[in-house]
mmCIF file of C-alpha atoms in Angstrom:
data_model
loop_
_atom_site.group_PDB
_atom_site.id
_atom_site.type_symbol
_atom_site.label_atom_id
_atom_site.label_comp_id
_atom_site.label_asym_id
_atom_site.label_seq_id
_atom_site.Cartn_x
_atom_site.Cartn_y
_atom_site.Cartn_z
ATOM 1 C CA MET B 1 0.810 45.734 -23.297
ATOM 2 C CA THR B 2 0.812 47.485 -19.951
ATOM 3 C CA GLU B 3 0.894 50.886 -21.701
ATOM 4 C CA PHE B 4 -2.883 50.765 -22.167
ATOM 5 C CA THR B 5 -5.709 50.599 -19.634
ATOM 6 C CA ASP B 6 -8.259 47.778 -19.763
ATOM 7 C CA GLU B 7 -10.813 50.286 -21.037
ATOM 8 C CA GLN B 8 -8.488 51.396 -23.846
ATOM 9 C CA LEU B 9 -7.715 47.789 -24.765
ATOM 10 C CA SER B 10 -11.412 47.014 -25.030
ATOM 11 C CA GLU B 11 -12.020 50.069 -27.201
ATOM 12 C CA TYR B 12 -8.981 49.324 -29.363
ATOM 13 C CA LYS B 13 -10.065 45.718 -29.845
ATOM 14 C CA ASP B 14 -13.485 46.920 -31.028
ATOM 15 C CA PHE B 15 -11.849 49.387 -33.424
ATOM 16 C CA PHE B 16 -9.426 46.754 -34.705
ATOM 17 C CA SER B 17 -12.284 44.340 -35.376
ATOM 18 C CA LEU B 18 -13.777 46.862 -37.814
ATOM 19 C CA PHE B 19 -10.701 46.341 -40.012
ATOM 20 C CA ASP B 20 -10.708 42.547 -39.541
ATOM 21 C CA LYS B 21 -12.408 41.401 -42.732
ATOM 22 C CA THR B 22 -11.721 37.682 -42.178
ATOM 23 C CA GLY B 23 -12.944 37.358 -38.606
ATOM 24 C CA GLU B 24 -9.558 35.864 -37.668
ATOM 25 C CA ASN B 25 -8.498 38.758 -35.392
ATOM 26 C CA ARG B 26 -5.988 40.071 -37.933
ATOM 27 C CA ILE B 27 -5.631 42.757 -40.567
ATOM 28 C CA ALA B 28 -3.511 42.984 -43.711
ATOM 29 C CA TYR B 29 -0.233 44.900 -43.562
ATOM 30 C CA PHE B 30 -1.572 47.418 -46.092
ATOM 31 C CA GLU B 31 -4.381 48.296 -43.650
ATOM 32 C CA VAL B 32 -2.131 49.058 -40.671
ATOM 33 C CA GLY B 33 -1.630 52.732 -41.556
ATOM 34 C CA GLU B 34 -5.333 53.322 -42.069
ATOM 35 C CA CYS B 35 -6.082 51.496 -38.825
ATOM 36 C CA LEU B 36 -3.545 53.605 -36.901
ATOM 37 C CA ARG B 37 -5.149 56.734 -38.321
ATOM 38 C CA ALA B 38 -8.589 55.487 -37.269
ATOM 39 C CA PHE B 39 -7.132 55.224 -33.764
ATOM 40 C CA GLY B 40 -6.457 58.968 -33.909
ATOM 41 C CA GLU B 41 -2.785 58.798 -34.824
ATOM 42 C CA ASN B 42 -1.257 60.456 -37.867
ATOM 43 C CA PRO B 43 1.807 58.440 -38.885
ATOM 44 C CA THR B 44 3.522 59.067 -42.180
ATOM 45 C CA ASN B 45 3.752 56.215 -44.666
ATOM 46 C CA ALA B 46 7.442 55.944 -43.754
ATOM 47 C CA GLU B 47 6.581 55.577 -40.054
ATOM 48 C CA VAL B 48 4.031 52.862 -40.856
ATOM 49 C CA SER B 49 6.619 51.035 -42.946
ATOM 50 C CA LYS B 50 9.107 51.312 -40.086
ATOM 51 C CA VAL B 51 6.763 49.747 -37.498
ATOM 52 C CA LEU B 52 6.147 46.935 -39.992
ATOM 53 C CA ASN B 53 9.942 46.451 -40.377
ATOM 54 C CA ASN B 54 10.045 47.877 -43.910
ATOM 55 C CA PRO B 55 8.168 45.102 -45.722
ATOM 56 C CA SER B 56 8.316 44.493 -49.459
ATOM 57 C CA GLN B 57 5.296 45.340 -51.599
ATOM 58 C CA ASP B 58 4.494 41.605 -51.766
ATOM 59 C CA ALA B 59 4.528 41.394 -47.967
ATOM 60 C CA MET B 60 2.279 44.478 -47.737
ATOM 61 C CA ASN B 61 -0.295 42.648 -49.827
ATOM 62 C CA SER B 62 0.057 39.159 -48.364
ATOM 63 C CA LYS B 63 1.022 39.410 -44.664
ATOM 64 C CA PHE B 64 -1.272 39.989 -41.714
ATOM 65 C CA VAL B 65 -0.985 41.459 -38.215
ATOM 66 C CA SER B 66 -2.924 40.152 -35.217
ATOM 67 C CA PHE B 67 -4.372 42.469 -32.585
ATOM 68 C CA ASP B 68 -1.639 41.440 -30.131
ATOM 69 C CA GLU B 69 1.014 42.263 -32.751
ATOM 70 C CA PHE B 70 -0.693 45.553 -33.575
ATOM 71 C CA LEU B 71 -0.705 46.925 -30.022
ATOM 72 C CA PRO B 72 3.087 47.440 -29.773
ATOM 73 C CA MET B 73 2.942 49.175 -33.169
ATOM 74 C CA LEU B 74 0.241 51.501 -31.868
ATOM 75 C CA ALA B 75 2.270 52.164 -28.723
ATOM 76 C CA GLN B 76 5.365 52.973 -30.790
ATOM 77 C CA VAL B 77 3.466 55.366 -33.053
ATOM 78 C CA LYS B 78 1.901 57.063 -30.007
ATOM 79 C CA ARG B 79 5.360 57.530 -28.448
ATOM 80 C CA GLN B 80 6.770 58.972 -31.653
ATOM 81 C CA ALA B 81 3.815 61.230 -32.389
ATOM 82 C CA HIS B 82 4.829 64.736 -33.225
ATOM 83 C CA ASP B 83 2.503 67.624 -33.708
ATOM 84 C CA THR B 84 3.208 69.864 -36.633
ATOM 85 C CA SER B 85 2.942 73.420 -35.466
ATOM 86 C CA PHE B 86 1.550 76.405 -37.305
ATOM 87 C CA GLU B 87 5.045 77.865 -37.294
ATOM 88 C CA ASP B 88 6.541 74.746 -38.911
ATOM 89 C CA MET B 89 3.973 74.769 -41.702
ATOM 90 C CA ASN B 90 4.310 78.534 -42.138
ATOM 91 C CA GLU B 91 8.084 78.251 -42.523
ATOM 92 C CA GLY B 92 7.657 75.432 -45.038
ATOM 93 C CA LEU B 93 5.287 77.413 -47.241
ATOM 94 C CA LYS B 94 7.166 80.689 -46.863
ATOM 95 C CA VAL B 95 9.868 79.176 -49.083
ATOM 96 C CA PHE B 96 7.388 79.357 -51.985
ATOM 97 C CA ASP B 97 6.384 82.981 -51.261
ATOM 98 C CA LYS B 98 8.477 84.567 -54.012
ATOM 99 C CA GLU B 99 7.086 88.080 -53.502
ATOM 100 C CA ASN B 100 7.173 87.876 -49.698
ATOM 101 C CA ASN B 101 3.534 88.969 -49.513
ATOM 102 C CA GLY B 102 1.976 86.058 -47.623
ATOM 103 C CA THR B 103 0.763 84.218 -50.717
ATOM 104 C CA VAL B 104 1.934 81.324 -52.841
ATOM 105 C CA SER B 105 0.935 80.316 -56.332
ATOM 106 C CA GLY B 106 -2.015 77.919 -56.267
ATOM 107 C CA ALA B 107 -0.495 75.979 -59.165
ATOM 108 C CA GLU B 108 2.827 75.618 -57.347
ATOM 109 C CA LEU B 109 1.080 74.587 -54.122
ATOM 110 C CA ARG B 110 -0.896 71.947 -56.060
ATOM 111 C CA HIS B 111 2.323 70.623 -57.574
ATOM 112 C CA VAL B 112 4.051 70.427 -54.181
ATOM 113 C CA LEU B 113 1.113 68.673 -52.513
ATOM 114 C CA VAL B 114 0.906 65.941 -55.163
ATOM 115 C CA THR B 115 4.635 65.368 -55.642
ATOM 116 C CA LEU B 116 6.511 65.917 -52.354
ATOM 117 C CA GLY B 117 6.452 64.229 -48.947
ATOM 118 C CA GLU B 118 3.172 62.567 -48.050
ATOM 119 C CA LYS B 119 1.689 62.919 -51.520
ATOM 120 C CA LEU B 120 -1.978 63.823 -51.871
ATOM 121 C CA SER B 121 -4.189 62.860 -54.796
ATOM 122 C CA GLU B 122 -5.354 65.517 -57.252
ATOM 123 C CA GLU B 123 -8.870 65.189 -55.792
ATOM 124 C CA GLU B 124 -7.628 65.722 -52.222
ATOM 125 C CA VAL B 125 -5.702 68.812 -53.299
ATOM 126 C CA GLU B 126 -8.740 70.237 -55.097
ATOM 127 C CA GLN B 127 -10.830 69.732 -51.945
ATOM 128 C CA LEU B 128 -8.184 71.445 -49.822
ATOM 129 C CA LEU B 129 -7.790 74.410 -52.143
ATOM 130 C CA ALA B 130 -11.487 74.929 -52.908
ATOM 131 C CA GLY B 131 -12.218 78.630 -52.351
ATOM 132 C CA GLN B 132 -8.646 79.410 -51.250
ATOM 133 C CA GLU B 133 -7.317 81.072 -54.411
ATOM 134 C CA ASP B 134 -7.676 84.782 -55.068
ATOM 135 C CA SER B 135 -8.358 86.309 -58.498
ATOM 136 C CA ASN B 136 -4.643 85.995 -59.346
ATOM 137 C CA GLY B 137 -4.547 82.269 -58.551
ATOM 138 C CA CYS B 138 -2.636 82.834 -55.304
ATOM 139 C CA VAL B 139 -3.316 81.315 -51.896
ATOM 140 C CA ASN B 140 -2.866 83.148 -48.588
ATOM 141 C CA TYR B 141 -0.841 80.448 -46.896
ATOM 142 C CA GLU B 142 -1.495 81.527 -43.294
ATOM 143 C CA ALA B 143 -5.259 81.226 -43.873
ATOM 144 C CA PHE B 144 -4.653 77.927 -45.704
ATOM 145 C CA ILE B 145 -2.618 76.535 -42.785
ATOM 146 C CA LYS B 146 -5.343 77.523 -40.308
ATOM 147 C CA LEU B 147 -7.917 75.740 -42.485
ATOM 148 C CA VAL B 148 -5.768 72.587 -42.682
ATOM 149 C CA MET B 149 -5.075 72.564 -38.946
ATOM 150 C CA GLN B 150 -8.794 72.829 -38.150
ATOM 151 C CA GLY B 151 -9.229 69.465 -39.860
#
């Protein structure tokens, strides 16, 4: 636990307590990812599963993590954090730019966002793409990436 200052520990404990619905200084496994994200991290679902030692679905719904058990998980996620660059995202979307004109089909982008990788819900995709499509139903992916990276 020496990776964190006393001030950080105090702040983290306060944050953690917001997820502690039982008052027993613990949170359910299924809340760990959301809690890590509330701490400013952005782990994938696979990374969350890894820090929890790849639990079964039953364990996700029935097991709990104490604050002291959570801290090493937070430290591990912080160490493994990787920032996705504009270039990385641009290269990923360029694959779908069939006409090599800086745009991708909005329908194809929707399909990719709900079916591949860290899947988004239909509602999340609609929020992301609101106002991004041109009259042909295409999305300028460089502008889209900039919008996504702004948060």
